[in-house]
mmCIF file of C-alpha atoms in Angstrom:
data_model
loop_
_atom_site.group_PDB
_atom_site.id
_atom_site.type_symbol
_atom_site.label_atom_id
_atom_site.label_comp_id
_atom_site.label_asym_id
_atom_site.label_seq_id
_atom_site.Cartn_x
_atom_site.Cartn_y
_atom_site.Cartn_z
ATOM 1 C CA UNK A 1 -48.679 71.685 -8.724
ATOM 2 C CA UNK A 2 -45.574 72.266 -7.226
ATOM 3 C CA UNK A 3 -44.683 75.888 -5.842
ATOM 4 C CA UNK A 4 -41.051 77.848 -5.639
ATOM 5 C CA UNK A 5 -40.638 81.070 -3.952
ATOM 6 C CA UNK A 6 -37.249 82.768 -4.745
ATOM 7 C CA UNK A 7 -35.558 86.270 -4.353
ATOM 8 C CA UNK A 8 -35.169 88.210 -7.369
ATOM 9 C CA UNK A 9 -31.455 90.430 -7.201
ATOM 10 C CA UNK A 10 -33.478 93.546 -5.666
ATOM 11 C CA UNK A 11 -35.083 91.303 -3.219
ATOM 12 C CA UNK A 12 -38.626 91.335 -4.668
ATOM 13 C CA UNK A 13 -40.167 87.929 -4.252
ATOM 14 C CA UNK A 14 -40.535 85.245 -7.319
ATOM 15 C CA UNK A 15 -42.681 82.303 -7.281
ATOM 16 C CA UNK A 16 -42.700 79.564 -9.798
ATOM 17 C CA UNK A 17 -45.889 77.193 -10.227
ATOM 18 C CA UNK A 18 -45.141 74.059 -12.149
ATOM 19 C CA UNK A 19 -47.136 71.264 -13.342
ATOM 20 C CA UNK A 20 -44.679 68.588 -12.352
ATOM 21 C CA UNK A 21 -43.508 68.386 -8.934
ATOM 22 C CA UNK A 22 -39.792 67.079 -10.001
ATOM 23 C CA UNK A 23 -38.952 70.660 -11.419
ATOM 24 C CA UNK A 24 -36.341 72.124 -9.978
ATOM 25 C CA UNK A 25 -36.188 76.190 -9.781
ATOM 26 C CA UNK A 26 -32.420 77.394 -8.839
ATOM 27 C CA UNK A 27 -31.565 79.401 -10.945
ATOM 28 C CA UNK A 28 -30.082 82.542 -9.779
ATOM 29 C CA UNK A 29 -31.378 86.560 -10.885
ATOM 30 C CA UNK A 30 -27.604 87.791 -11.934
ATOM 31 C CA UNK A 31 -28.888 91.393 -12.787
ATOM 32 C CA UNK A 32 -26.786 94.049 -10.950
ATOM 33 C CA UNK A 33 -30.456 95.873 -9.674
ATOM 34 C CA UNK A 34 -30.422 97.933 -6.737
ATOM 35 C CA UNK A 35 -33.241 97.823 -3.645
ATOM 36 C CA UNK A 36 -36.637 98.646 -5.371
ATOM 37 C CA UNK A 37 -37.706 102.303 -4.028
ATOM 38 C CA UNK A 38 -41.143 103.178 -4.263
ATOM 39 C CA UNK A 39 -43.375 106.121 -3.532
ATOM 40 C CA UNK A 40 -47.072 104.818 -3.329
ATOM 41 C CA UNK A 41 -49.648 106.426 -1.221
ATOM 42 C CA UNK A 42 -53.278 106.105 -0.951
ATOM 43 C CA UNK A 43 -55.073 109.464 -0.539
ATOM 44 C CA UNK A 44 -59.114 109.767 0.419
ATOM 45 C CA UNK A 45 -61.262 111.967 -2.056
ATOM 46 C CA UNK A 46 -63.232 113.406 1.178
ATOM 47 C CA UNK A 47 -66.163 113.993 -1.302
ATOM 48 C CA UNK A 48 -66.696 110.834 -3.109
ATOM 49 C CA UNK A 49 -65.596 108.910 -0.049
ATOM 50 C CA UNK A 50 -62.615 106.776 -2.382
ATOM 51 C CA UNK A 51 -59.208 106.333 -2.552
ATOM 52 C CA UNK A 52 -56.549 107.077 -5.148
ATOM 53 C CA UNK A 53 -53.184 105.896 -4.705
ATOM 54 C CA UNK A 54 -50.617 107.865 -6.088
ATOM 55 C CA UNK A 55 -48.046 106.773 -7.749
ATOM 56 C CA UNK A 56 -45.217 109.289 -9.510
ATOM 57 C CA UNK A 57 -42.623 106.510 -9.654
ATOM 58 C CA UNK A 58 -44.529 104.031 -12.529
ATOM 59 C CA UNK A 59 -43.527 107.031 -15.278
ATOM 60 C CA UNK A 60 -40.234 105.194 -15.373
ATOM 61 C CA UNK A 61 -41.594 102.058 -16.148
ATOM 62 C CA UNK A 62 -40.867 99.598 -19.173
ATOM 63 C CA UNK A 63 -43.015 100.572 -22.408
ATOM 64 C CA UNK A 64 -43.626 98.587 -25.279
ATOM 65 C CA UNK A 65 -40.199 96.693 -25.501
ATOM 66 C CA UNK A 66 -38.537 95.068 -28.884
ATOM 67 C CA UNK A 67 -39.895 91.238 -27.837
ATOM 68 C CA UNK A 68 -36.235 90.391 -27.596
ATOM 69 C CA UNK A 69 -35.901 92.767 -25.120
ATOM 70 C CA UNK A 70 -39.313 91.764 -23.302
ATOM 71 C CA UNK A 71 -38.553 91.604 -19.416
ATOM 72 C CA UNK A 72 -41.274 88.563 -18.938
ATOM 73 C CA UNK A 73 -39.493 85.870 -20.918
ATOM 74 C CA UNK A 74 -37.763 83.796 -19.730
ATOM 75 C CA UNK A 75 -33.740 84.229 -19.306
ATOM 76 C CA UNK A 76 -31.565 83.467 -21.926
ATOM 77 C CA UNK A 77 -27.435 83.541 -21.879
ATOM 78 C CA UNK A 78 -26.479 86.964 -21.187
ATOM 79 C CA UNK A 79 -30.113 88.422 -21.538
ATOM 80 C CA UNK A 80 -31.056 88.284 -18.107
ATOM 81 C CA UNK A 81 -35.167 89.275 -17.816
ATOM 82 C CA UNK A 82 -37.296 89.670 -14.732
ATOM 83 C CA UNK A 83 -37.707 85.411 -14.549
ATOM 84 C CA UNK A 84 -34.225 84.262 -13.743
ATOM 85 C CA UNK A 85 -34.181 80.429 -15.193
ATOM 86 C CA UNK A 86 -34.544 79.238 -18.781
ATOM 87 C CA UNK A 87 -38.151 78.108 -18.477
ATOM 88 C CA UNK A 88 -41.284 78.495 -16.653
ATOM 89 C CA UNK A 89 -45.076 77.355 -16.540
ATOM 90 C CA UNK A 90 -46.226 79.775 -14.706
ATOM 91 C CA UNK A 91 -44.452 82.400 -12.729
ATOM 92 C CA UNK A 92 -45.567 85.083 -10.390
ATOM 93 C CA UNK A 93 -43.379 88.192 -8.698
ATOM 94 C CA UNK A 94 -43.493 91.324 -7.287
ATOM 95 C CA UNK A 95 -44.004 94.387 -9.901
ATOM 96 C CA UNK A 96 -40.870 96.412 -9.915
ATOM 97 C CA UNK A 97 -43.437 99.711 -10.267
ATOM 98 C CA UNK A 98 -46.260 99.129 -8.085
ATOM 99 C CA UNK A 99 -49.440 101.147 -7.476
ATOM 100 C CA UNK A 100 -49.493 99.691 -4.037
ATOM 101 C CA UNK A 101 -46.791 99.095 -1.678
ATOM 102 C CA UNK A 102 -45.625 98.385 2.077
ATOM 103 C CA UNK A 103 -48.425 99.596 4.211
ATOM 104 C CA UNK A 104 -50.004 100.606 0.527
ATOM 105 C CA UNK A 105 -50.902 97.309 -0.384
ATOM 106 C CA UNK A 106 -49.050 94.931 -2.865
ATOM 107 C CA UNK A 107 -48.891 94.509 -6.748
ATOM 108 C CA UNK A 108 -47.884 91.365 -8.029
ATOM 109 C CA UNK A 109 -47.492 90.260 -11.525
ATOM 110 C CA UNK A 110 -48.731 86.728 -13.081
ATOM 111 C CA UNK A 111 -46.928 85.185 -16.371
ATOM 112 C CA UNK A 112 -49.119 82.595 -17.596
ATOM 113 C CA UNK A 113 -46.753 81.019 -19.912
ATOM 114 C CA UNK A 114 -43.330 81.924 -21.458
ATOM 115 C CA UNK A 115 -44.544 81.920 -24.772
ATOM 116 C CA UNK A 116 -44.219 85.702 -25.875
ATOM 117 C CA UNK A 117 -46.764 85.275 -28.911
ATOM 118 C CA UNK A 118 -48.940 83.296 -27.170
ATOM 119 C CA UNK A 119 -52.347 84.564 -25.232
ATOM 120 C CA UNK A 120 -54.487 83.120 -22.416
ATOM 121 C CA UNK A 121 -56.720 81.490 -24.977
ATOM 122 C CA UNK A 122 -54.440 79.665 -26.416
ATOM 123 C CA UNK A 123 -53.326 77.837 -23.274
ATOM 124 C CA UNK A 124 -54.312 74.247 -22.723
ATOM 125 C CA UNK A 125 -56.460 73.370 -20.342
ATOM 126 C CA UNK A 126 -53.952 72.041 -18.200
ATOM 127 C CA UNK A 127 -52.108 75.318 -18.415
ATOM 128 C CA UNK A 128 -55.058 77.492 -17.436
ATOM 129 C CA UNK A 129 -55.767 75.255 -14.543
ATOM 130 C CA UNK A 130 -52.362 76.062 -12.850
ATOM 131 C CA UNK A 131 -53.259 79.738 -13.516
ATOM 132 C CA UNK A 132 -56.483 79.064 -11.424
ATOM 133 C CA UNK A 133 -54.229 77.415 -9.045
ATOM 134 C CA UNK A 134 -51.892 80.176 -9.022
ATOM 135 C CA UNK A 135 -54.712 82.549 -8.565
ATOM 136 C CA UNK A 136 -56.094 80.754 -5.470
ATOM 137 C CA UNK A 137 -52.818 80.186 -3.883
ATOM 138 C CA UNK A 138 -51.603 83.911 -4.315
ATOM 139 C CA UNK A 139 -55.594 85.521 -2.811
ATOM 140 C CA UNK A 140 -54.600 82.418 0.212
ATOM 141 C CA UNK A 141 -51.070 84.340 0.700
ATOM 142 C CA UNK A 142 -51.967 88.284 0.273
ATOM 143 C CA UNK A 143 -55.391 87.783 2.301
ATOM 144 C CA UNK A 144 -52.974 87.293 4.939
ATOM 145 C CA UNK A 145 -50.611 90.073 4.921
ATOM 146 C CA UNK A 146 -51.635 93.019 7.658
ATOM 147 C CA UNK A 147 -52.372 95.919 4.895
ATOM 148 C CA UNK A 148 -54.888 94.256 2.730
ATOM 149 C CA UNK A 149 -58.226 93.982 2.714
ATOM 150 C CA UNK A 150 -59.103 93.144 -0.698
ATOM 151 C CA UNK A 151 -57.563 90.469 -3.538
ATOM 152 C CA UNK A 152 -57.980 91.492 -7.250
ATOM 153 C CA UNK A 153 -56.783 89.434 -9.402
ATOM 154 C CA UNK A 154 -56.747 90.690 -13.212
ATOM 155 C CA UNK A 155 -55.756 90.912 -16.768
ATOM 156 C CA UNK A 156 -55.753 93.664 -19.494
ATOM 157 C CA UNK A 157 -54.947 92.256 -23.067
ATOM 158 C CA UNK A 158 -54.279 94.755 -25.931
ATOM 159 C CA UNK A 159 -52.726 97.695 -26.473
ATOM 160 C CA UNK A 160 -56.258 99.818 -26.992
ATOM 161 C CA UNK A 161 -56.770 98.879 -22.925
ATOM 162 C CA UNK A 162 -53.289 100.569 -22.320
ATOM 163 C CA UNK A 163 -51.017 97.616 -21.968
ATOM 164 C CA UNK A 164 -47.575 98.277 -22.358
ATOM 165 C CA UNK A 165 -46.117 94.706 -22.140
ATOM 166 C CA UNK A 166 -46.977 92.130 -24.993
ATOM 167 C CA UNK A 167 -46.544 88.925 -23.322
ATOM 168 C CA UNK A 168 -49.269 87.483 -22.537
ATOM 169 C CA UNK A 169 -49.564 87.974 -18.311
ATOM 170 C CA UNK A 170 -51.837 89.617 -15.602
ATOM 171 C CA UNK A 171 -51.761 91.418 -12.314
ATOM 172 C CA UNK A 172 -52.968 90.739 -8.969
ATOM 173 C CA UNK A 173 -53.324 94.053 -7.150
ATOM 174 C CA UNK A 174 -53.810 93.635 -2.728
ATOM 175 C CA UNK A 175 -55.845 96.539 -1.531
ATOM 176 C CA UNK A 176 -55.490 98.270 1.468
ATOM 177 C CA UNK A 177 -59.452 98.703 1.308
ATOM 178 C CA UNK A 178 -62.579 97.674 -0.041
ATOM 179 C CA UNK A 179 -63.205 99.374 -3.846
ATOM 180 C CA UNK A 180 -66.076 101.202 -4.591
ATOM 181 C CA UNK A 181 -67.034 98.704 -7.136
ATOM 182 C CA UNK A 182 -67.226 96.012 -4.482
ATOM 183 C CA UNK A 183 -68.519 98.525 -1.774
ATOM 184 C CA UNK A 184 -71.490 99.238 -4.047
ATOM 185 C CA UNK A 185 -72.217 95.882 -4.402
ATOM 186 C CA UNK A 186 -72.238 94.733 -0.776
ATOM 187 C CA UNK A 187 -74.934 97.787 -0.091
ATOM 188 C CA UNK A 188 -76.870 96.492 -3.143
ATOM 189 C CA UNK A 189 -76.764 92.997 -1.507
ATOM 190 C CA UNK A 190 -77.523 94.178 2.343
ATOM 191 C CA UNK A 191 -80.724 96.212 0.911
ATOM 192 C CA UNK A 192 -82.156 93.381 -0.973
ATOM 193 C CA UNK A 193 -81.274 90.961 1.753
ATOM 194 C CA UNK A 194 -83.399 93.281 4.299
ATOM 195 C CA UNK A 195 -86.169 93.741 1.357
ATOM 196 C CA UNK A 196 -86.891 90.334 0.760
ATOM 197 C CA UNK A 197 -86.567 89.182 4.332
ATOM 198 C CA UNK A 198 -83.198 86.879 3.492
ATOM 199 C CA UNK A 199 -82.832 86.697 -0.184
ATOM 200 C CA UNK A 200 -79.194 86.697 -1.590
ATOM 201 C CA UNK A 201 -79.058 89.364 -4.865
ATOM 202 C CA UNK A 202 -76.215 87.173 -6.548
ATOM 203 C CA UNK A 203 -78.439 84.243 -6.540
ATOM 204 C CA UNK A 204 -81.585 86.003 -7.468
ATOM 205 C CA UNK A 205 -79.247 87.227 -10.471
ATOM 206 C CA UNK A 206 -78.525 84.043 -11.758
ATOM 207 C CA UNK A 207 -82.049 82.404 -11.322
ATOM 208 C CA UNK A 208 -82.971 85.543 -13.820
ATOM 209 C CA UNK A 209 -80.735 85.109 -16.274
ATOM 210 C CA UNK A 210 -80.653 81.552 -16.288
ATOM 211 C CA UNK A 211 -84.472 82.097 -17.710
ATOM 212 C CA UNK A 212 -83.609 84.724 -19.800
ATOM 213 C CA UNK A 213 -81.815 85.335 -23.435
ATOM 214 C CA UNK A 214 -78.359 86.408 -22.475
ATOM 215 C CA UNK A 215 -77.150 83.233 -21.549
ATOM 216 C CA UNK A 216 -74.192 82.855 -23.471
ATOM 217 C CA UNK A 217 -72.236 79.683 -22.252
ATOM 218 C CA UNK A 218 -73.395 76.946 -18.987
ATOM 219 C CA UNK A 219 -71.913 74.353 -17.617
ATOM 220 C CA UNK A 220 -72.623 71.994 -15.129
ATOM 221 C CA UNK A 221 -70.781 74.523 -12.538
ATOM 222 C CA UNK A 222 -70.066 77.307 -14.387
ATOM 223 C CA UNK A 223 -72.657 79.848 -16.144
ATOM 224 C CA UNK A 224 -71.600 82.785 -18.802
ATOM 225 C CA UNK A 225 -74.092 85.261 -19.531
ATOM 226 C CA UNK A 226 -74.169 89.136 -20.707
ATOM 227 C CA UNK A 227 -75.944 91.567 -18.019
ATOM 228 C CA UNK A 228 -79.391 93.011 -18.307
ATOM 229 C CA UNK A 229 -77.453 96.231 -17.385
ATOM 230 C CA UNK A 230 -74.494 95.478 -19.269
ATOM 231 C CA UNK A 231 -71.954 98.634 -19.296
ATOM 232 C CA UNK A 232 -69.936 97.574 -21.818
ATOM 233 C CA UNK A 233 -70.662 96.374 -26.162
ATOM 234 C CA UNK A 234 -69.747 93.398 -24.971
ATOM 235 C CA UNK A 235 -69.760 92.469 -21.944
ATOM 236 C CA UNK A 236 -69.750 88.602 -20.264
ATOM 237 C CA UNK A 237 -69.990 87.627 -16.726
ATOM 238 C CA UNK A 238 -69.235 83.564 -15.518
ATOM 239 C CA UNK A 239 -70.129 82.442 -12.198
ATOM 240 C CA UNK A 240 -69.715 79.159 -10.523
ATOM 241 C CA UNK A 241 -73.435 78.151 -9.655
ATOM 242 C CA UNK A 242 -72.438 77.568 -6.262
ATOM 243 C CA UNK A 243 -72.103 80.504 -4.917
ATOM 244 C CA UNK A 244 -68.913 80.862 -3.186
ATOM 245 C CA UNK A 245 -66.844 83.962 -1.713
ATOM 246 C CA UNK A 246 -63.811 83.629 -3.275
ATOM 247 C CA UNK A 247 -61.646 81.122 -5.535
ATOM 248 C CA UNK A 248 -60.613 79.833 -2.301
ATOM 249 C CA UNK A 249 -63.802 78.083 -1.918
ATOM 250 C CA UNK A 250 -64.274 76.743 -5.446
ATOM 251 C CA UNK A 251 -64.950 73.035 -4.931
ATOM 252 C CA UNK A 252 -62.917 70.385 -6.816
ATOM 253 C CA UNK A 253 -65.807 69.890 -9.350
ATOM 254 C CA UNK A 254 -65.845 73.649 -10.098
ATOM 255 C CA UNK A 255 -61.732 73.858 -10.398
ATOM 256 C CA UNK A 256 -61.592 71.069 -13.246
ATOM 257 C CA UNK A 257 -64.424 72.758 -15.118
ATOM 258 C CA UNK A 258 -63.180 76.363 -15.310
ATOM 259 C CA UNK A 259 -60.574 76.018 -17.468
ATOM 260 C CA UNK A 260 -62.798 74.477 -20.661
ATOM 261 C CA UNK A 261 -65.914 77.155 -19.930
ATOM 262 C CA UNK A 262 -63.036 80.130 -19.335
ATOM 263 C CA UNK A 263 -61.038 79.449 -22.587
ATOM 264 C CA UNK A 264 -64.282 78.657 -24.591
ATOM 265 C CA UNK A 265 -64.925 82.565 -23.915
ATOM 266 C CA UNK A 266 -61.966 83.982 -24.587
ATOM 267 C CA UNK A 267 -61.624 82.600 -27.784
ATOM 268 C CA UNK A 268 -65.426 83.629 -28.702
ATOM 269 C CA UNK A 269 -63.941 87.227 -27.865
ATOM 270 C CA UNK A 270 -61.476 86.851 -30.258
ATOM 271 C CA UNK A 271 -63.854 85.242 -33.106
ATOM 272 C CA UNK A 272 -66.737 88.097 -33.092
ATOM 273 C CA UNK A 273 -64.566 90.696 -34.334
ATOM 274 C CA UNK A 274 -62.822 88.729 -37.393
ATOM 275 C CA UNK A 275 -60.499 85.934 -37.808
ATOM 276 C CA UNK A 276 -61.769 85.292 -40.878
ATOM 277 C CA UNK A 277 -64.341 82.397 -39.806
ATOM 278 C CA UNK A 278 -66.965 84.843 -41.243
ATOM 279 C CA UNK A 279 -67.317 87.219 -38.213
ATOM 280 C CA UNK A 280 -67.877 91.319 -38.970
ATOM 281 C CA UNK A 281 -64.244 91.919 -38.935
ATOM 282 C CA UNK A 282 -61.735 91.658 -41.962
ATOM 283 C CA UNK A 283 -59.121 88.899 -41.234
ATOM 284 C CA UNK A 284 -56.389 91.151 -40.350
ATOM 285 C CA UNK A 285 -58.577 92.690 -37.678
ATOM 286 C CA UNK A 286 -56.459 92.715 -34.539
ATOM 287 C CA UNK A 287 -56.863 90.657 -31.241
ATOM 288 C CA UNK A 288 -59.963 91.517 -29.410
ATOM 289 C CA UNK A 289 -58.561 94.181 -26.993
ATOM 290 C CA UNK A 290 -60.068 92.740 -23.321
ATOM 291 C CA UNK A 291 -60.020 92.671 -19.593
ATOM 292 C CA UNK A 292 -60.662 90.072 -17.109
ATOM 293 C CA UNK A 293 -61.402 90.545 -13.692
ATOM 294 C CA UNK A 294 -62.110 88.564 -11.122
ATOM 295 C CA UNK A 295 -64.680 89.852 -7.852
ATOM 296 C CA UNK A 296 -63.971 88.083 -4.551
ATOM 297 C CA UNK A 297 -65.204 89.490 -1.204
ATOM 298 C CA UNK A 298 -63.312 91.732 1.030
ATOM 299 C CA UNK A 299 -61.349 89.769 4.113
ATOM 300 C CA UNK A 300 -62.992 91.324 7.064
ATOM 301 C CA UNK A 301 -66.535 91.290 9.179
ATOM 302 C CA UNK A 302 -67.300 93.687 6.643
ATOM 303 C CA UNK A 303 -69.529 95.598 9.341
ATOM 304 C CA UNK A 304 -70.257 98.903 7.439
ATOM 305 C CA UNK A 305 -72.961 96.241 5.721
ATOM 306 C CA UNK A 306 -75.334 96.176 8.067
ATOM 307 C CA UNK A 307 -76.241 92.545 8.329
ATOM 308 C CA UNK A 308 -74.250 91.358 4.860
ATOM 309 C CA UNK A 309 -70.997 88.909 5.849
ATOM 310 C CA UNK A 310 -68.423 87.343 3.368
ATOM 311 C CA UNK A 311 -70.795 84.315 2.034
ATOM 312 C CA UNK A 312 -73.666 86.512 0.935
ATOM 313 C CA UNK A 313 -70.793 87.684 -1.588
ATOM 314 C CA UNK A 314 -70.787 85.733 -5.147
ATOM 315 C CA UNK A 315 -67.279 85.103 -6.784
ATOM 316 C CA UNK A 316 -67.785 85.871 -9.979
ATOM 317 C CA UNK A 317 -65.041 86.617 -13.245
ATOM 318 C CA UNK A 318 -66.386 89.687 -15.746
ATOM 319 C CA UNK A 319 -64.467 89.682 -19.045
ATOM 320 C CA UNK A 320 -65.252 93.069 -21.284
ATOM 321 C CA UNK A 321 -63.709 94.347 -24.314
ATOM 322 C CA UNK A 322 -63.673 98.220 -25.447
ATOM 323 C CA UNK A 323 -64.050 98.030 -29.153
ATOM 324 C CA UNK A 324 -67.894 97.895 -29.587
ATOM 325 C CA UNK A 325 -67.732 97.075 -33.433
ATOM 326 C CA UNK A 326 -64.417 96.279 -36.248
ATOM 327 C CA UNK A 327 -62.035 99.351 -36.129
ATOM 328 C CA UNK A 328 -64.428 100.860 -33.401
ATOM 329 C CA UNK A 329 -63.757 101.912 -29.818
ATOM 330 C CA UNK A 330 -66.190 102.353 -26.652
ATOM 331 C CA UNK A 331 -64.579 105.711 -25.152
ATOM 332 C CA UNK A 332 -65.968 106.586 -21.848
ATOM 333 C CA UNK A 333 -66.545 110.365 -22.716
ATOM 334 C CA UNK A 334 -68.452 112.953 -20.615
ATOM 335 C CA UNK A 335 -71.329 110.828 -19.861
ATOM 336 C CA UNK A 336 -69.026 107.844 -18.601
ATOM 337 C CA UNK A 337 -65.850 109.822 -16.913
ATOM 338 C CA UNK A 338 -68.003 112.498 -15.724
ATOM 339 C CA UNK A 339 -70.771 111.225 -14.228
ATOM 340 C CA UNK A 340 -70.302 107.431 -14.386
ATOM 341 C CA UNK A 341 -73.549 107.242 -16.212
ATOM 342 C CA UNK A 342 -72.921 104.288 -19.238
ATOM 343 C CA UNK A 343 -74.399 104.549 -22.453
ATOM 344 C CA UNK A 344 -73.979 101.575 -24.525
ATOM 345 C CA UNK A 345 -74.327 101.293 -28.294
ATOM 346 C CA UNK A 346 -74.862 97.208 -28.474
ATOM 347 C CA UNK A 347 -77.937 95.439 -26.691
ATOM 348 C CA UNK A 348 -77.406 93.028 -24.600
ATOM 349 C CA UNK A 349 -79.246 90.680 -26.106
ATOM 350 C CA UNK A 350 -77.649 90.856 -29.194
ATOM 351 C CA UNK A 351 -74.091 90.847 -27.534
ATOM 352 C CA UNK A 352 -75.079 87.335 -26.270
ATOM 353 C CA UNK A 353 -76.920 86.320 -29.444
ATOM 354 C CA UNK A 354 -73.718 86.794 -31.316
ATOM 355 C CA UNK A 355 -71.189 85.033 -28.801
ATOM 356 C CA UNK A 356 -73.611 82.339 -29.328
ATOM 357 C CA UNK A 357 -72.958 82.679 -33.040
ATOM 358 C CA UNK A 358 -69.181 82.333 -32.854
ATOM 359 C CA UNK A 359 -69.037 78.729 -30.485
ATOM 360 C CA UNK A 360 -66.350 76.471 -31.657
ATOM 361 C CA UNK A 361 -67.124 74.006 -34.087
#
């Protein structure tokens, strides 16, 4: 892999990751864009004990381009995009409207390939490697930076999740604090950890549902399964078997499986509602709306866990879509948005018994 960090014309910073390490990335952003101005901030809900950042300034952001006007292909002649040069592999670069910013936090976005009609799934695995390494390199960089305490690295695919960009890409969003979602899981951990006299949670997970029916996908580092408590139709979760903190500590072994077990997924995703390979779906069903997200441990002693430290965390990926059945969505209604109670309509078991169903030939 070979890495290029540039200066787009507003001085946000671009970085190109290549698969050959003769590519050479000079080409120049020749957009007449003024100094980004943002107006993030990150208020505390004194009741719930989270954060919300606010963020008036993203209502002015692009939506739903023609995709000859799309801002994350590559440059072409006189229509100059967001990627300066003519090409890319994979490129990453400050969002022009982030949620976080300065002492905020960061918000970065990741283009996995300049194909505008393709998707994630469709990459080779030599593509979705570099992602990985892209991934890893960009947690490495932001872990570092004085405001953030937490890496998230993400992607929402379809317009029923709320994207408003159709090339296929992600974000990577640096928090100024640990989430609730992580939060809840660290206290989970610490009072198992004191129950059991030791016992790591994450790895009692995966003993269970190695042993269990919900196993949808294993490698020889990697395992794919559907919850017991699974909050979503369907719902997958892949961990590395070593547990790890963070995709900084994947191991080579790990790194060179990924990409096969990751893309496998996705493209089951796409296959159990339609495609016409006999799944419940007609065949001009549309592409299984998704998201992706990856869980890595906060950077920190992480001492509000009493006696929980970075490597009791598991690194782990959850991938969930919201349509629950063909031409049906899961909305989170009163039950969901109010109280954060989840109801779901598909059992887990037969979520994984059907992406079982739908493996590649």
């Amino acid at each position: 892999m070979k890495k290029t960090s540039t200066r787009l014309a507003d001085g946000r910073e671009l970085i190109y990751y290549d698969l050959r390490d003769d590519t050479v990335r000079d080409a120049v952003d020749r957009r007449p864009l003024e100094r980004t101005v943002t107006t993030s901030e990150v208020r505390r809900d004194p009741l719930l004990g989270d954060c919300v950042a606010i963020a008036s300034h993203r209502q002015g952001r692009t939506y739903h381009p023609p995709a000859d006007e799309c801002p994350l292909c590559p440059s072409q002649g006189d229509r100059l995009s967001e990627i300066p040069d003519s090409s890319y592999d994979v490129v990453v670069f400050e969002n022009r409207f982030p949620s976080l910013a300065g002492d905020s936090g960061r918000c970065e976005v990741v283009c996995f390939t300049s194909d505008h009609n393709a998707s994630f799934g469709e990459l080779t695995e030599e593509q979705a490697g570099l992602v990985l390494e892209a991934w890893t390199d960009r947690t490495s960089e932001l872990s570092h930076l004085p405001s953030v305490e937490q890496v998230f690295c993400f992607e929402n695919r379809g317009a029923e999740i709320g994207v408003t960009l159709g090339h296929p890409h992600g974000q990577i969003y640096a928090y100024p604090f640990t989430t609730p979602r992580t939060a809840l899981m660290l206290r989970s951990v610490a009072t198992h950890k004191e129950a059991t006299g030791g016992e790591n949670l994450f790895d009692a997970v995966l003993e269970r549902e190695l042993a269990d029916e919900r196993v949808v996908l294993e490698g020889e580092h990697w395992l794919a399964f559907v919850p017991y408590a699974a909050h979503w139709p369907y719902e997958v979760h892949l961990y590395p078997k070593r547990r790890v903190p963070d995709l900084l500590g994947l191991d080579e072994d790990a790194r060179t499986e990924f990409p096969k077990v990751y893309l496998e997924l996705l493209r089951r995703f796409d296959r159990i509602f339609g495609g016409g390979d006999g799944g419940e779906n007609p065949v001009d069903e549309p592409p299984t709306p998704y998201i992706a997200a990856w869980h890595q441990a906060p950077f920190g002693t992480l001492e509000e866990f009493d006696g929980v430290s970075r490597d009791d965390f598991a690194l782990h990926l959850e991938l969930f879509t919201i349509r629950r059945t063909s031409g049906k969505l899961k909305y989170l209604a009163g039950s969901e948005s109010g109280m954060n109670v989840f109801i779901n309509d598909v059992p887990p078991e037969r979520a994984a018994e059907r992406l079982r169903e739908v493996a590649s030939s």
